[in-house]
Coordinates of C-alpha atoms in Angstrom, one line a residue:
A617 CA -61.2 82.3 -69.2
K618 CA -62.2 79.0 -68.4
M619 CA -61.0 77.7 -65.0
R620 CA -61.5 74.0 -65.6
A621 CA -58.9 72.2 -67.7
P622 CA -59.7 68.8 -69.2
A623 CA -57.5 67.0 -66.7
A624 CA -59.2 68.6 -63.8
N625 CA -62.6 67.9 -65.3
S626 CA -61.6 64.1 -65.8
A627 CA -60.5 63.7 -62.3
A628 CA -63.4 65.6 -60.8
G629 CA -65.8 63.6 -63.0
T630 CA -64.4 60.4 -61.7
V631 CA -65.3 61.6 -58.1
L632 CA -68.7 62.8 -59.2
F633 CA -70.0 59.6 -60.9
G634 CA -68.1 57.3 -58.7
T635 CA -69.7 58.8 -55.7
H636 CA -73.2 58.7 -57.2
E637 CA -72.8 55.1 -58.2
A638 CA -71.4 54.1 -54.8
L639 CA -74.5 55.8 -53.2
Q640 CA -76.9 54.1 -55.4
G641 CA -75.2 50.8 -54.6
V642 CA -75.5 51.3 -50.9
S643 CA -79.2 52.6 -50.9
A644 CA -81.0 51.9 -54.1
S645 CA -84.0 53.6 -52.7
S646 CA -82.3 56.8 -52.4
G647 CA -83.6 59.5 -54.8
H648 CA -81.5 60.9 -57.5
L649 CA -81.7 64.4 -56.1
A650 CA -80.2 63.3 -52.8
T651 CA -77.5 61.1 -54.2
G652 CA -76.7 63.7 -56.8
A653 CA -76.4 66.4 -54.2
V654 CA -73.9 64.4 -52.0
A655 CA -72.0 63.4 -55.2
G656 CA -72.0 66.9 -56.2
A657 CA -70.8 68.2 -52.9
A658 CA -67.7 65.7 -53.2
H659 CA -67.1 67.0 -56.7
G660 CA -67.0 70.7 -55.6
A661 CA -64.6 69.9 -52.8
V662 CA -62.3 68.2 -55.3
C663 CA -62.8 70.9 -57.8
A664 CA -61.7 73.9 -55.7
P665 CA -57.8 73.4 -55.8
L666 CA -58.0 71.9 -59.2
E667 CA -59.8 75.0 -60.6
I668 CA -57.5 77.5 -59.0
A669 CA -54.4 75.4 -60.5
A670 CA -56.0 75.6 -63.8
F671 CA -56.9 79.3 -63.4
R672 CA -53.1 80.0 -62.5
L673 CA -51.7 77.9 -65.5
H674 CA -54.0 79.8 -67.8
R675 CA -53.2 83.3 -66.5
T676 CA -49.5 83.2 -65.5
M677 CA -46.3 82.4 -67.3
L678 CA -46.0 78.8 -65.7
P679 CA -45.4 76.3 -68.5
P680 CA -48.4 74.2 -69.5
T681 CA -46.6 71.0 -68.2
A682 CA -46.4 72.5 -64.7
S683 CA -47.9 70.2 -62.0
I684 CA -50.9 71.1 -59.9
A685 CA -48.7 71.4 -56.7
L686 CA -46.5 73.8 -58.6
A687 CA -49.4 76.0 -59.7
L688 CA -50.8 76.1 -56.1
R689 CA -47.5 76.9 -54.4
A690 CA -47.1 80.3 -52.9
A691 CA -44.6 82.6 -54.7
P692 CA -43.3 86.2 -54.3
N693 CA -46.3 87.6 -56.5
F694 CA -48.9 85.1 -55.5
A695 CA -50.7 83.8 -52.4
S696 CA -50.8 80.2 -51.6
G697 CA -53.3 78.5 -54.0
W698 CA -54.4 76.1 -51.3
T699 CA -55.4 79.1 -49.2
I700 CA -57.4 80.5 -52.0
A701 CA -58.9 77.1 -52.7
R702 CA -60.0 76.8 -49.1
Q703 CA -61.5 80.1 -49.3
L704 CA -63.6 79.4 -52.4
A705 CA -64.4 75.8 -51.5
P706 CA -67.7 76.7 -50.0
F707 CA -68.9 78.3 -53.2
C708 CA -67.6 75.3 -55.3
I709 CA -69.4 72.9 -53.0
A710 CA -72.6 74.9 -53.0
R711 CA -72.5 75.0 -56.8
D712 CA -72.0 71.4 -57.4
T713 CA -74.4 70.4 -54.6
L714 CA -77.2 72.0 -56.4
G715 CA -75.8 71.2 -59.8
G716 CA -75.1 67.6 -59.0
A717 CA -78.7 67.3 -57.8
V718 CA -80.1 68.9 -61.0
F719 CA -77.8 66.9 -63.2
F720 CA -78.6 63.4 -61.9
F721 CA -82.3 64.1 -61.5
S722 CA -82.6 65.5 -65.1
F723 CA -80.5 62.6 -66.5
E724 CA -82.3 59.9 -64.7
S725 CA -85.8 61.4 -65.4
G726 CA -84.9 61.9 -69.2
R727 CA -83.4 58.4 -69.6
G728 CA -86.7 57.0 -68.1
L729 CA -88.8 59.0 -70.5
L730 CA -86.7 58.5 -73.6
C731 CA -85.2 55.0 -73.3
G732 CA -86.8 51.7 -73.3
P733 CA -85.1 48.5 -71.9
E734 CA -81.5 48.3 -72.6
Q735 CA -81.7 44.7 -73.8
S736 CA -83.8 45.0 -76.9
P737 CA -84.4 42.5 -79.7
T738 CA -84.0 44.7 -82.5
R739 CA -81.1 46.9 -83.6
F740 CA -83.3 49.9 -84.2
R741 CA -84.5 49.8 -80.5
Q742 CA -80.9 49.5 -79.4
L743 CA -80.0 52.6 -81.4
A744 CA -83.0 54.5 -80.1
W745 CA -81.8 53.5 -76.5
V746 CA -78.4 54.9 -77.2
G747 CA -79.9 58.1 -78.6
G748 CA -82.1 58.5 -75.6
I749 CA -79.0 58.2 -73.3
F750 CA -77.2 60.8 -75.5
T751 CA -80.1 63.3 -75.3
A752 CA -80.8 62.8 -71.6
G753 CA -77.0 63.4 -70.9
G754 CA -76.8 66.4 -73.1
A755 CA -79.9 68.0 -71.5
A756 CA -78.7 67.2 -68.0
G757 CA -75.4 68.9 -68.8
V758 CA -77.3 72.0 -69.9
M759 CA -79.3 72.0 -66.8
Y760 CA -76.1 71.7 -64.6
K761 CA -74.6 74.6 -66.6
C762 CA -77.6 76.9 -66.0
V763 CA -77.4 76.2 -62.3
A764 CA -73.5 76.4 -62.0
E765 CA -72.7 79.3 -64.2
P766 CA -73.7 82.1 -61.7
F767 CA -71.4 80.3 -59.2
D768 CA -68.6 80.0 -61.8
I769 CA -68.8 83.7 -62.5
A770 CA -68.6 84.7 -58.8
V771 CA -65.8 82.1 -58.2
R772 CA -63.7 83.4 -61.1
R773 CA -64.1 87.0 -60.1
M774 CA -63.2 86.4 -56.5
A775 CA -60.2 84.4 -57.6
V776 CA -58.9 87.3 -59.5
C777 CA -59.4 89.5 -56.5
L778 CA -57.7 87.1 -54.1
E779 CA -54.7 86.6 -56.6
R780 CA -54.3 90.4 -56.4
G781 CA -53.8 90.4 -52.8
M782 CA -57.2 91.5 -51.6
S783 CA -58.5 90.3 -48.3
W784 CA -61.4 87.8 -48.4
E785 CA -63.8 90.4 -47.2
W786 CA -62.9 92.9 -49.9
A787 CA -62.9 90.2 -52.5
V788 CA -66.3 89.2 -51.7
R789 CA -67.4 92.8 -51.5
T790 CA -65.9 93.7 -54.8
T791 CA -67.4 90.7 -56.5
W792 CA -70.8 91.5 -55.2
H793 CA -70.7 95.2 -56.4
R794 CA -69.6 94.1 -59.8
L795 CA -72.1 91.4 -60.2
A796 CA -74.9 93.8 -58.9
A797 CA -73.7 96.4 -61.4
G798 CA -73.8 93.8 -64.3
G799 CA -77.5 92.8 -63.6
V800 CA -79.1 89.3 -63.7
T801 CA -78.2 88.9 -67.5
M802 CA -74.6 88.7 -66.4
L803 CA -75.2 85.4 -64.6
V804 CA -77.0 83.9 -67.4
P805 CA -75.1 81.4 -69.5
S806 CA -74.7 82.3 -73.1
V807 CA -76.5 80.4 -75.9
S808 CA -73.1 79.3 -77.3
L809 CA -71.9 77.9 -74.0
L810 CA -75.1 75.8 -73.8
V811 CA -75.0 74.7 -77.2
T812 CA -71.3 73.3 -76.7
T813 CA -72.1 72.0 -73.2
F814 CA -74.9 69.5 -74.8
P815 CA -72.5 67.4 -77.0
S816 CA -69.7 67.5 -74.5
S817 CA -71.9 66.4 -71.6
A818 CA -73.7 63.6 -73.8
L819 CA -70.4 62.2 -75.0
G820 CA -68.9 62.4 -71.6
L821 CA -71.6 59.7 -70.4

């Protein structure tokens, strides 16, 4: 099950791109790897509680209109979502620090290779520039997904363990054993996931 709902993606995406733009504005000489990594870390910190809330809304009997605060609240059969989010936050931050660096470096490099100047005298060149942005954005999203998917799989499995009342140590141990038993291929994103990631990432820009 996907842990990221559209609303969560929208809010976290605002943090990601807003932080990157702010850092570029403060220091234009900063490399896209560095600014992407910092923006990604902020994105991961915001994502942790949002992903746990989306995870609970998907897997429990809470109504779809339930608020994030309600989804994260402790209940008789559930631990506090805020506690679980704090435990998983380091993994989300690590995921998006690497993913953010790869995403923005790929996007800016691709845009530089594929796009000419934005202000172009001919309609054809303008369309080519838009196509270059679309392609660079889609490719960057695919690169991010390749980096993030192993972390996402681990976070999902640990979230399930923690929701079942396991201690943090047992959740990590159980997840590690399951991933080790599944092999490296278990951590590789599927072709269908990458195919759907390309247009969603391109249109998101």
